[in-house]
mmCIF file of C-alpha atoms and ligand atoms in Angstrom:
data_model
loop_
_atom_site.group_PDB
_atom_site.id
_atom_site.type_symbol
_atom_site.label_atom_id
_atom_site.label_comp_id
_atom_site.label_asym_id
_atom_site.label_seq_id
_atom_site.Cartn_x
_atom_site.Cartn_y
_atom_site.Cartn_z
ATOM 1 C CA MET A 1 0.000 0.000 0.000
ATOM 2 C CA LYS A 2 1.224 3.513 -0.832
ATOM 3 C CA LYS A 3 2.047 5.670 2.182
ATOM 4 C CA ILE A 4 0.950 9.308 1.921
ATOM 5 C CA LYS A 5 2.527 12.382 3.455
ATOM 6 C CA ILE A 6 1.745 16.035 4.009
ATOM 7 C CA ILE A 7 4.123 18.076 1.844
ATOM 8 C CA ALA A 8 2.697 21.560 2.458
ATOM 9 C CA THR A 9 0.271 23.383 4.753
ATOM 10 C CA GLY A 10 -1.634 26.654 4.861
ATOM 11 C CA SER A 11 -4.247 28.336 7.012
ATOM 12 C CA TYR A 12 -6.293 31.476 7.367
ATOM 13 C CA LEU A 13 -8.056 33.015 10.348
ATOM 14 C CA PRO A 14 -10.309 36.000 9.564
ATOM 15 C CA GLU A 15 -8.993 39.369 10.687
ATOM 16 C CA LYS A 16 -11.842 40.315 13.033
ATOM 17 C CA ILE A 17 -11.202 39.158 16.611
ATOM 18 C CA LEU A 18 -14.005 38.788 19.163
ATOM 19 C CA THR A 19 -12.739 38.821 22.761
ATOM 20 C CA ASN A 20 -14.370 37.446 25.904
ATOM 21 C CA ASP A 21 -14.946 41.040 26.995
ATOM 22 C CA ASP A 22 -16.749 41.730 23.715
ATOM 23 C CA LEU A 23 -18.976 38.703 24.400
ATOM 24 C CA SER A 24 -19.727 39.898 27.914
ATOM 25 C CA LYS A 25 -21.446 42.897 26.302
ATOM 26 C CA MET A 26 -23.616 40.594 24.170
ATOM 27 C CA VAL A 27 -24.678 37.881 26.679
ATOM 28 C CA ASP A 28 -24.538 37.330 30.445
ATOM 29 C CA THR A 29 -20.967 36.007 30.664
ATOM 30 C CA ASN A 30 -17.484 37.148 31.620
ATOM 31 C CA ASP A 31 -13.831 36.572 30.783
ATOM 32 C CA GLU A 32 -13.187 34.641 34.002
ATOM 33 C CA TRP A 33 -15.975 32.088 33.396
ATOM 34 C CA ILE A 34 -15.010 31.508 29.763
ATOM 35 C CA THR A 35 -11.275 31.272 30.504
ATOM 36 C CA GLN A 36 -11.700 28.887 33.433
ATOM 37 C CA ARG A 37 -14.237 26.581 31.768
ATOM 38 C CA THR A 38 -12.810 26.560 28.249
ATOM 39 C CA GLY A 39 -9.337 28.161 28.012
ATOM 40 C CA ILE A 40 -10.662 30.436 25.257
ATOM 41 C CA LYS A 41 -9.758 34.145 25.182
ATOM 42 C CA ASN A 42 -10.315 35.169 21.561
ATOM 43 C CA ARG A 43 -11.971 33.828 18.435
ATOM 44 C CA HIS A 44 -11.750 35.007 14.819
ATOM 45 C CA ILE A 45 -14.986 35.923 13.062
ATOM 46 C CA ALA A 46 -15.524 35.936 9.310
ATOM 47 C CA ASP A 47 -16.748 39.054 7.584
ATOM 48 C CA LYS A 48 -20.426 39.200 6.584
ATOM 49 C CA ASN A 49 -19.429 38.567 2.968
ATOM 50 C CA GLN A 50 -16.890 35.802 3.682
ATOM 51 C CA ALA A 51 -18.049 32.216 3.227
ATOM 52 C CA THR A 52 -16.094 29.109 4.214
ATOM 53 C CA SER A 53 -14.627 28.665 0.719
ATOM 54 C CA ASP A 54 -13.286 32.256 0.785
ATOM 55 C CA LEU A 55 -11.242 31.414 3.882
ATOM 56 C CA GLY A 56 -10.108 28.190 2.191
ATOM 57 C CA VAL A 57 -8.951 30.022 -0.921
ATOM 58 C CA ILE A 58 -6.742 32.366 1.125
ATOM 59 C CA ALA A 59 -5.341 29.384 3.084
ATOM 60 C CA ALA A 60 -4.563 27.549 -0.176
ATOM 61 C CA LYS A 61 -2.939 30.605 -1.803
ATOM 62 C CA ARG A 62 -0.692 31.036 1.241
ATOM 63 C CA CYS A 63 0.198 27.355 1.062
ATOM 64 C CA PHE A 64 0.928 27.442 -2.685
ATOM 65 C CA GLU A 65 3.060 30.587 -2.363
ATOM 66 C CA THR A 66 5.102 29.297 0.564
ATOM 67 C CA TYR A 67 5.791 25.873 -0.914
ATOM 68 C CA GLY A 68 5.857 26.708 -4.624
ATOM 69 C CA ILE A 69 2.891 24.474 -5.449
ATOM 70 C CA GLU A 70 1.389 24.964 -8.923
ATOM 71 C CA PRO A 71 -2.444 24.713 -8.820
ATOM 72 C CA GLU A 72 -2.477 22.596 -12.005
ATOM 73 C CA THR A 73 -0.592 19.819 -10.174
ATOM 74 C CA ILE A 74 -3.600 19.195 -7.875
ATOM 75 C CA ASP A 75 -5.587 16.044 -8.750
ATOM 76 C CA ALA A 76 -8.527 16.386 -6.303
ATOM 77 C CA ILE A 77 -10.018 18.785 -3.756
ATOM 78 C CA ILE A 78 -11.579 17.545 -0.522
ATOM 79 C CA PHE A 79 -13.172 20.029 1.889
ATOM 80 C CA ALA A 80 -14.158 18.915 5.398
ATOM 81 C CA THR A 81 -16.764 21.288 6.788
ATOM 82 C CA VAL A 82 -20.187 21.489 8.427
ATOM 83 C CA THR A 83 -20.609 25.133 7.418
ATOM 84 C CA PRO A 84 -20.574 24.861 3.629
ATOM 85 C CA ASP A 85 -21.073 27.959 1.468
ATOM 86 C CA LYS A 86 -24.413 26.476 0.356
ATOM 87 C CA LEU A 87 -26.118 23.145 1.028
ATOM 88 C CA PHE A 88 -25.126 22.325 -2.534
ATOM 89 C CA PRO A 89 -22.962 22.355 -4.505
ATOM 90 C CA SER A 90 -20.043 21.534 -2.244
ATOM 91 C CA THR A 91 -17.633 24.083 -0.763
ATOM 92 C CA ALA A 92 -14.829 22.307 -2.638
ATOM 93 C CA ILE A 93 -16.519 23.383 -5.882
ATOM 94 C CA TYR A 94 -16.231 27.063 -4.939
ATOM 95 C CA VAL A 95 -12.592 26.616 -3.971
ATOM 96 C CA GLN A 96 -11.993 24.872 -7.274
ATOM 97 C CA LYS A 97 -13.607 27.725 -9.188
ATOM 98 C CA SER A 98 -11.635 30.430 -7.350
ATOM 99 C CA LEU A 99 -8.299 28.630 -7.647
ATOM 100 C CA GLY A 100 -8.928 27.640 -11.260
ATOM 101 C CA ILE A 101 -8.187 23.939 -10.654
ATOM 102 C CA LEU A 102 -10.893 22.778 -13.047
ATOM 103 C CA ASN A 103 -11.826 19.244 -14.160
ATOM 104 C CA VAL A 104 -10.565 17.437 -11.064
ATOM 105 C CA PRO A 105 -12.960 15.863 -8.541
ATOM 106 C CA ALA A 106 -14.058 18.260 -5.782
ATOM 107 C CA PHE A 107 -16.297 17.274 -2.883
ATOM 108 C CA ASP A 108 -17.031 17.901 0.803
ATOM 109 C CA ILE A 109 -16.838 15.669 3.848
ATOM 110 C CA SER A 110 -19.297 16.203 6.690
ATOM 111 C CA ALA A 111 -17.743 14.746 9.827
ATOM 112 C CA ALA A 112 -17.723 17.874 12.022
ATOM 113 C CA CYS A 113 -14.546 18.343 14.081
ATOM 114 C CA SER A 114 -13.093 15.001 12.912
ATOM 115 C CA GLY A 115 -13.518 16.017 9.265
ATOM 116 C CA PHE A 116 -9.875 16.779 8.452
ATOM 117 C CA ILE A 117 -8.723 13.364 9.668
ATOM 118 C CA TYR A 118 -11.528 11.745 7.653
ATOM 119 C CA GLY A 119 -10.233 13.799 4.708
ATOM 120 C CA LEU A 120 -6.660 12.510 5.113
ATOM 121 C CA SER A 121 -8.019 8.975 5.191
ATOM 122 C CA VAL A 122 -10.081 9.488 2.024
ATOM 123 C CA ALA A 123 -7.114 11.150 0.262
ATOM 124 C CA GLY A 124 -4.986 8.097 1.118
ATOM 125 C CA GLY A 125 -7.674 5.855 -0.357
ATOM 126 C CA LEU A 126 -7.818 7.883 -3.580
ATOM 127 C CA ILE A 127 -4.047 7.901 -4.011
ATOM 128 C CA ASN A 128 -4.057 4.131 -3.554
ATOM 129 C CA SER A 129 -7.001 3.358 -5.809
ATOM 130 C CA THR A 130 -6.651 5.867 -8.674
ATOM 131 C CA SER A 131 -3.920 7.557 -10.697
ATOM 132 C CA MET A 132 -4.221 10.704 -8.554
ATOM 133 C CA LYS A 133 -0.931 11.882 -7.127
ATOM 134 C CA ARG A 134 -1.540 15.110 -5.237
ATOM 135 C CA ILE A 135 -4.659 16.037 -3.241
ATOM 136 C CA LEU A 136 -5.703 19.208 -1.415
ATOM 137 C CA VAL A 137 -7.381 18.429 1.912
ATOM 138 C CA PHE A 138 -9.122 21.363 3.600
ATOM 139 C CA GLY A 139 -10.721 21.500 7.022
ATOM 140 C CA GLY A 140 -12.528 24.513 8.322
ATOM 141 C CA GLU A 141 -15.596 26.485 9.131
ATOM 142 C CA THR A 142 -17.433 29.733 9.494
ATOM 143 C CA LEU A 143 -19.279 28.559 12.610
ATOM 144 C CA SER A 144 -20.099 32.185 13.454
ATOM 145 C CA LYS A 145 -22.768 31.941 10.723
ATOM 146 C CA VAL A 146 -24.657 29.179 12.587
ATOM 147 C CA THR A 147 -24.058 30.432 16.119
ATOM 148 C CA ASN A 148 -26.936 31.628 18.270
ATOM 149 C CA TRP A 149 -25.427 34.861 19.583
ATOM 150 C CA GLU A 150 -28.042 34.962 22.354
ATOM 151 C CA ASP A 151 -27.092 31.535 23.772
ATOM 152 C CA ARG A 152 -24.209 32.004 26.209
ATOM 153 C CA SER A 153 -23.708 28.247 26.586
ATOM 154 C CA THR A 154 -22.587 27.889 22.956
ATOM 155 C CA CYS A 155 -21.653 31.288 21.518
ATOM 156 C CA VAL A 156 -18.482 31.595 23.600
ATOM 157 C CA LEU A 157 -17.035 28.328 22.291
ATOM 158 C CA PHE A 158 -16.630 28.612 18.538
ATOM 159 C CA GLY A 159 -14.553 30.493 15.990
ATOM 160 C CA ASP A 160 -13.925 30.684 12.249
ATOM 161 C CA GLY A 161 -10.879 29.502 10.301
ATOM 162 C CA VAL A 162 -9.666 27.104 7.629
ATOM 163 C CA GLY A 163 -6.517 25.006 7.294
ATOM 164 C CA VAL A 164 -5.280 23.015 4.320
ATOM 165 C CA ALA A 165 -2.724 20.314 3.618
ATOM 166 C CA VAL A 166 -1.321 19.054 0.334
ATOM 167 C CA VAL A 167 -0.855 15.292 0.424
ATOM 168 C CA GLU A 168 0.907 12.951 -1.975
ATOM 169 C CA GLU A 169 2.629 9.594 -2.028
ATOM 170 C CA SER A 170 5.675 9.389 0.198
ATOM 171 C CA PHE A 171 8.931 7.909 -1.033
ATOM 172 C CA ASP A 172 10.876 8.409 2.195
ATOM 173 C CA GLU A 173 10.362 7.750 5.908
ATOM 174 C CA SER A 174 7.835 10.620 6.281
ATOM 175 C CA GLY A 175 4.151 9.904 6.086
ATOM 176 C CA ILE A 176 0.903 8.964 7.740
ATOM 177 C CA ILE A 177 1.675 5.756 9.593
ATOM 178 C CA SER A 178 -1.806 5.033 10.912
ATOM 179 C CA VAL A 179 -5.295 6.504 10.694
ATOM 180 C CA TYR A 180 -8.256 5.446 12.768
ATOM 181 C CA ILE A 181 -11.696 6.959 12.095
ATOM 182 C CA GLY A 182 -15.130 6.045 13.414
ATOM 183 C CA ALA A 183 -18.625 7.243 14.307
ATOM 184 C CA ASP A 184 -21.587 6.448 16.550
ATOM 185 C CA GLY A 185 -24.888 8.034 15.509
ATOM 186 C CA ASN A 186 -26.773 7.133 18.657
ATOM 187 C CA MET A 187 -26.134 10.484 20.320
ATOM 188 C CA GLU A 188 -26.483 12.740 17.267
ATOM 189 C CA TYR A 189 -29.027 14.912 19.100
ATOM 190 C CA LEU A 190 -26.462 16.082 21.680
ATOM 191 C CA LEU A 191 -24.699 18.328 19.161
ATOM 192 C CA HIS A 192 -26.438 19.351 15.952
ATOM 193 C CA GLN A 193 -28.037 22.023 13.798
ATOM 194 C CA PRO A 194 -31.719 21.029 13.900
ATOM 195 C CA ALA A 195 -33.048 22.930 10.874
ATOM 196 C CA GLY A 196 -32.043 23.911 7.373
ATOM 197 C CA GLY A 197 -31.748 20.382 5.978
ATOM 198 C CA SER A 198 -34.412 17.989 4.668
ATOM 199 C CA ARG A 199 -35.582 16.956 8.177
ATOM 200 C CA ASN A 200 -36.670 20.483 9.054
ATOM 201 C CA PRO A 201 -36.418 22.673 5.962
ATOM 202 C CA ALA A 202 -36.067 26.385 6.640
ATOM 203 C CA THR A 203 -39.388 28.063 7.454
ATOM 204 C CA PHE A 204 -40.267 31.298 9.221
ATOM 205 C CA GLU A 205 -40.810 29.184 12.336
ATOM 206 C CA THR A 206 -37.425 27.421 12.231
ATOM 207 C CA VAL A 207 -35.678 30.744 11.734
ATOM 208 C CA GLU A 208 -37.669 32.416 14.497
ATOM 209 C CA LYS A 209 -36.819 29.565 16.889
ATOM 210 C CA LYS A 210 -33.161 29.740 15.798
ATOM 211 C CA LEU A 211 -33.222 26.055 14.867
ATOM 212 C CA HIS A 212 -30.638 26.704 12.155
ATOM 213 C CA THR A 213 -27.995 27.354 14.833
ATOM 214 C CA ILE A 214 -25.758 25.072 16.905
ATOM 215 C CA HIS A 215 -27.650 23.168 19.622
ATOM 216 C CA MET A 216 -25.549 21.365 22.189
ATOM 217 C CA ALA A 217 -25.835 19.558 25.528
ATOM 218 C CA GLY A 218 -22.375 20.696 26.654
ATOM 219 C CA ASN A 219 -22.066 18.480 29.735
ATOM 220 C CA GLU A 220 -22.938 15.283 27.876
ATOM 221 C CA VAL A 221 -20.688 16.140 24.949
ATOM 222 C CA TYR A 222 -17.826 16.824 27.344
ATOM 223 C CA LYS A 223 -17.919 13.312 28.819
ATOM 224 C CA PHE A 224 -17.991 11.615 25.438
ATOM 225 C CA ALA A 225 -15.254 13.877 24.098
ATOM 226 C CA VAL A 226 -12.736 12.932 26.753
ATOM 227 C CA ASN A 227 -13.364 9.168 26.590
ATOM 228 C CA THR A 228 -13.574 9.040 22.814
ATOM 229 C CA MET A 229 -10.461 11.112 22.172
ATOM 230 C CA GLN A 230 -8.507 8.810 24.469
ATOM 231 C CA MET A 231 -9.906 5.715 22.736
ATOM 232 C CA ALA A 232 -9.184 7.021 19.215
ATOM 233 C CA ALA A 233 -5.651 8.103 20.094
ATOM 234 C CA GLU A 234 -4.844 4.746 21.689
ATOM 235 C CA LYS A 235 -6.140 2.937 18.629
ATOM 236 C CA ALA A 236 -4.008 5.059 16.257
ATOM 237 C CA LEU A 237 -0.924 4.491 18.439
ATOM 238 C CA GLU A 238 -1.605 0.743 18.510
ATOM 239 C CA LEU A 239 -2.019 0.629 14.704
ATOM 240 C CA ALA A 240 1.290 2.498 14.364
ATOM 241 C CA LYS A 241 2.892 0.053 16.829
ATOM 242 C CA ILE A 242 4.177 2.828 19.070
ATOM 243 C CA THR A 243 3.252 4.215 22.497
ATOM 244 C CA SER A 244 2.478 7.753 23.582
ATOM 245 C CA GLN A 245 6.042 7.963 24.977
ATOM 246 C CA ASP A 246 7.370 7.822 21.395
ATOM 247 C CA ILE A 247 5.546 10.899 20.130
ATOM 248 C CA LYS A 248 7.126 14.343 19.883
ATOM 249 C CA TRP A 249 3.842 16.245 19.570
ATOM 250 C CA PHE A 250 0.245 15.603 20.543
ATOM 251 C CA ILE A 251 -2.075 17.837 18.496
ATOM 252 C CA PRO A 252 -5.603 17.438 19.870
ATOM 253 C CA HIS A 253 -8.762 19.008 18.496
ATOM 254 C CA GLN A 254 -9.082 22.401 20.204
ATOM 255 C CA ALA A 255 -12.560 22.220 21.755
ATOM 256 C CA ASN A 256 -11.914 22.992 25.398
ATOM 257 C CA ILE A 257 -8.656 23.228 27.405
ATOM 258 C CA ARG A 258 -10.102 20.880 30.032
ATOM 259 C CA ILE A 259 -10.828 18.223 27.378
ATOM 260 C CA ILE A 260 -7.286 18.690 26.006
ATOM 261 C CA ASP A 261 -5.623 18.476 29.451
ATOM 262 C CA THR A 262 -7.663 15.449 30.558
ATOM 263 C CA THR A 263 -7.074 13.558 27.307
ATOM 264 C CA ALA A 264 -3.328 14.275 27.517
ATOM 265 C CA LYS A 265 -3.321 13.078 31.141
ATOM 266 C CA TYR A 266 -5.164 9.842 30.241
ATOM 267 C CA LEU A 267 -2.674 9.269 27.405
ATOM 268 C CA LYS A 268 0.270 10.099 29.710
ATOM 269 C CA VAL A 269 1.524 12.832 27.391
ATOM 270 C CA PRO A 270 3.380 15.600 29.290
ATOM 271 C CA LYS A 271 2.116 19.177 28.896
ATOM 272 C CA GLU A 272 5.174 20.366 26.942
ATOM 273 C CA LYS A 273 4.321 17.952 24.122
ATOM 274 C CA VAL A 274 0.719 19.152 23.772
ATOM 275 C CA PHE A 275 0.029 21.858 21.184
ATOM 276 C CA VAL A 276 -2.552 24.390 22.345
ATOM 277 C CA ASN A 277 -3.861 27.448 20.483
ATOM 278 C CA ILE A 278 -7.472 27.359 21.706
ATOM 279 C CA ASP A 279 -6.925 30.614 23.618
ATOM 280 C CA LYS A 280 -6.556 32.414 20.277
ATOM 281 C CA THR A 281 -8.822 30.419 17.954
ATOM 282 C CA ALA A 282 -11.607 28.837 20.057
ATOM 283 C CA ASN A 283 -13.156 25.720 18.485
ATOM 284 C CA THR A 284 -12.896 25.924 14.695
ATOM 285 C CA SER A 285 -14.246 22.371 14.269
ATOM 286 C CA ALA A 286 -12.714 20.789 11.141
ATOM 287 C CA GLY A 287 -10.248 23.698 10.988
ATOM 288 C CA SER A 288 -8.696 22.968 14.343
ATOM 289 C CA ILE A 289 -6.089 20.347 13.373
ATOM 290 C CA PRO A 290 -4.972 21.676 9.958
ATOM 291 C CA ILE A 291 -4.687 25.210 11.402
ATOM 292 C CA ALA A 292 -2.571 23.838 14.265
ATOM 293 C CA LEU A 293 -0.375 21.879 11.831
ATOM 294 C CA ASP A 294 0.195 24.970 9.712
ATOM 295 C CA GLN A 295 0.972 27.212 12.691
ATOM 296 C CA MET A 296 3.442 24.658 14.058
ATOM 297 C CA ASN A 297 4.972 24.185 10.619
ATOM 298 C CA ARG A 298 5.468 27.922 10.153
ATOM 299 C CA GLU A 299 6.904 28.291 13.655
ATOM 300 C CA GLY A 300 9.444 25.569 12.828
ATOM 301 C CA LEU A 301 8.130 23.300 15.586
ATOM 302 C CA LEU A 302 7.760 20.273 13.297
ATOM 303 C CA LYS A 303 11.089 18.642 12.378
ATOM 304 C CA LYS A 304 11.548 15.944 9.779
ATOM 305 C CA GLY A 305 11.256 12.567 11.450
ATOM 306 C CA ASP A 306 9.139 13.783 14.417
ATOM 307 C CA LEU A 307 6.279 11.492 15.391
ATOM 308 C CA ILE A 308 3.019 13.428 15.738
ATOM 309 C CA LEU A 309 -0.323 12.266 17.074
ATOM 310 C CA ILE A 310 -3.420 14.131 15.847
ATOM 311 C CA ASP A 311 -6.729 13.392 17.561
ATOM 312 C CA ALA A 312 -10.270 14.722 17.101
ATOM 313 C CA PHE A 313 -13.849 14.251 18.191
ATOM 314 C CA GLY A 314 -17.007 15.912 16.927
ATOM 315 C CA ALA A 315 -20.721 16.012 16.276
ATOM 316 C CA GLY A 316 -22.181 12.720 15.153
ATOM 317 C CA PHE A 317 -20.421 11.575 17.206
ATOM 318 C CA THR A 318 -17.418 11.142 14.962
ATOM 319 C CA TRP A 319 -13.796 10.614 15.869
ATOM 320 C CA GLY A 320 -10.446 10.274 14.197
ATOM 321 C CA ALA A 321 -6.783 9.991 15.151
ATOM 322 C CA ALA A 322 -3.620 9.514 13.155
ATOM 323 C CA VAL A 323 0.096 9.033 13.737
ATOM 324 C CA ILE A 324 2.257 10.995 11.312
ATOM 325 C CA ARG A 325 6.015 10.861 10.857
ATOM 326 C CA TRP A 326 6.818 14.440 9.740
HETATM 327 N N1 COA B 401 -20.982 32.345 30.982
HETATM 328 C C1 COA B 401 -21.400 32.258 32.243
HETATM 329 N N2 COA B 401 -22.133 31.231 32.700
HETATM 330 C C2 COA B 401 -22.451 30.251 31.845
HETATM 331 C C3 COA B 401 -22.052 30.301 30.493
HETATM 332 C C4 COA B 401 -21.285 31.399 30.074
HETATM 333 N N3 COA B 401 -20.851 31.532 28.826
HETATM 334 N N4 COA B 401 -22.512 29.196 29.877
HETATM 335 C C5 COA B 401 -23.173 28.485 30.782
HETATM 336 N N5 COA B 401 -23.138 29.123 31.976
HETATM 337 C C6 COA B 401 -23.722 28.721 33.243
HETATM 338 C C7 COA B 401 -24.865 27.737 33.096
HETATM 339 O O1 COA B 401 -26.060 28.405 32.795
HETATM 340 C C8 COA B 401 -24.854 27.079 34.442
HETATM 341 O O2 COA B 401 -25.531 27.934 35.338
HETATM 342 P P1 COA B 401 -26.485 27.317 36.480
HETATM 343 O O3 COA B 401 -25.584 26.456 37.329
HETATM 344 O O4 COA B 401 -26.983 28.541 37.168
HETATM 345 O O5 COA B 401 -27.523 26.537 35.739
HETATM 346 C C9 COA B 401 -23.388 27.042 34.840
HETATM 347 O O6 COA B 401 -22.748 28.021 34.007
HETATM 348 C C10 COA B 401 -22.729 25.712 34.629
HETATM 349 O O7 COA B 401 -23.091 25.238 33.356
HETATM 350 P P2 COA B 401 -22.551 23.888 32.801
HETATM 351 O O8 COA B 401 -23.113 23.665 31.428
HETATM 352 O O9 COA B 401 -22.730 22.803 33.819
HETATM 353 O O10 COA B 401 -20.987 24.220 32.703
HETATM 354 P P3 COA B 401 -19.816 23.270 32.305
HETATM 355 O O11 COA B 401 -18.811 23.273 33.381
HETATM 356 O O12 COA B 401 -20.290 21.939 31.785
HETATM 357 O O13 COA B 401 -19.178 24.043 31.081
HETATM 358 C C11 COA B 401 -19.113 23.905 28.706
HETATM 359 C C12 COA B 401 -19.942 24.246 29.914
HETATM 360 C C13 COA B 401 -19.954 24.121 27.473
HETATM 361 C C14 COA B 401 -17.903 24.838 28.683
HETATM 362 C C15 COA B 401 -18.643 22.434 28.801
HETATM 363 O O14 COA B 401 -19.721 21.597 29.086
HETATM 364 C C16 COA B 401 -17.979 21.957 27.542
HETATM 365 O O15 COA B 401 -16.949 22.466 27.137
HETATM 366 N N6 COA B 401 -18.535 20.935 26.897
HETATM 367 C C17 COA B 401 -18.001 20.410 25.658
HETATM 368 C C18 COA B 401 -18.426 21.288 24.533
HETATM 369 C C19 COA B 401 -17.632 21.051 23.308
HETATM 370 O O16 COA B 401 -16.435 21.118 23.337
HETATM 371 N N7 COA B 401 -18.310 20.801 22.193
HETATM 372 C C20 COA B 401 -17.713 20.603 20.945
HETATM 373 C C21 COA B 401 -17.141 19.237 20.863
HETATM 374 S S1 COA B 401 -16.321 19.024 19.358
#
């Protein structure tokens, strides 16, 4: 089987920053509560006219410029998101149009916060089963567009941003050593957007009741997140035939600092190996891991040969973890 590797990364966080103090003027909350319960200080918010694909296009252009990637060398575009530009066609189609990478397959993956890891897995499958050589895998959101800004229990948690990775077959030691993805639909109602799809099409009533926004039972989700992220990470480590002691970096989905700390503790990964940027980004769902990878890459934190564990959990519930040799 062909091993695939990430050869380039990019990301984009919208310029507008919403602070905890800003939020305290919108709902009954405060910086202390948000910081203590979530670790979040700031989140980036897309402009009124910016859709998810617009953020993706900037992320891809940054990636192409930095790594000298020619758009015509891309064989497929995969976009992991739950905040597509439109319900159809896919967000990948709009990215394709803007970047001018025409005639290659372009499609979205809906796996919430685990979407980027699902995307890596699908890209690996395509490279193994077709003549495709180089695939763009995006993960990211404009969650601000489906946030209920009157609900303090959710509006403090999320942010906007997109990350991207270029993957291709590896001919050296670098590459994705293991990927483990899964889902359990039994608890879908704990974290979802109730209206806007075919179950509850948009009506005056659904809009009035804000059913097209994020609905979440935070406490329940929290418990599943911690257990599932541990389980997924252990499975990916086992598939890679290594232990958590072998990894240089643990890059968890940035949902909540308490989920990150507890998962790292369960996995026996010391704090200095855990990448955290949730204070600046909040939860960008599918954007979380590719944004983190790009930031670390640009900061020179990722060295060739390093073993990295990425780990995510999201609505569905879905999960995914992978061990990567950089
Ligand atoms: N500011 C101030 N108070 C708030 C608040 C806010 N933004 N949001 C909720 N509260 C209040 C609640 O109303 C509640 O008040 P009450 O005791 O008077 O009823 C109190 O704080 C405690 O609420 P609770 O929901 O029990 O808090 P918590 O410790 O579980 O923290 C979350 C809430 C959302 C931070 C936490 O459950 C969480 O992070 N869950 C996981 C969410 C997540 O990451 N989802 C995405 C997964 S990919």
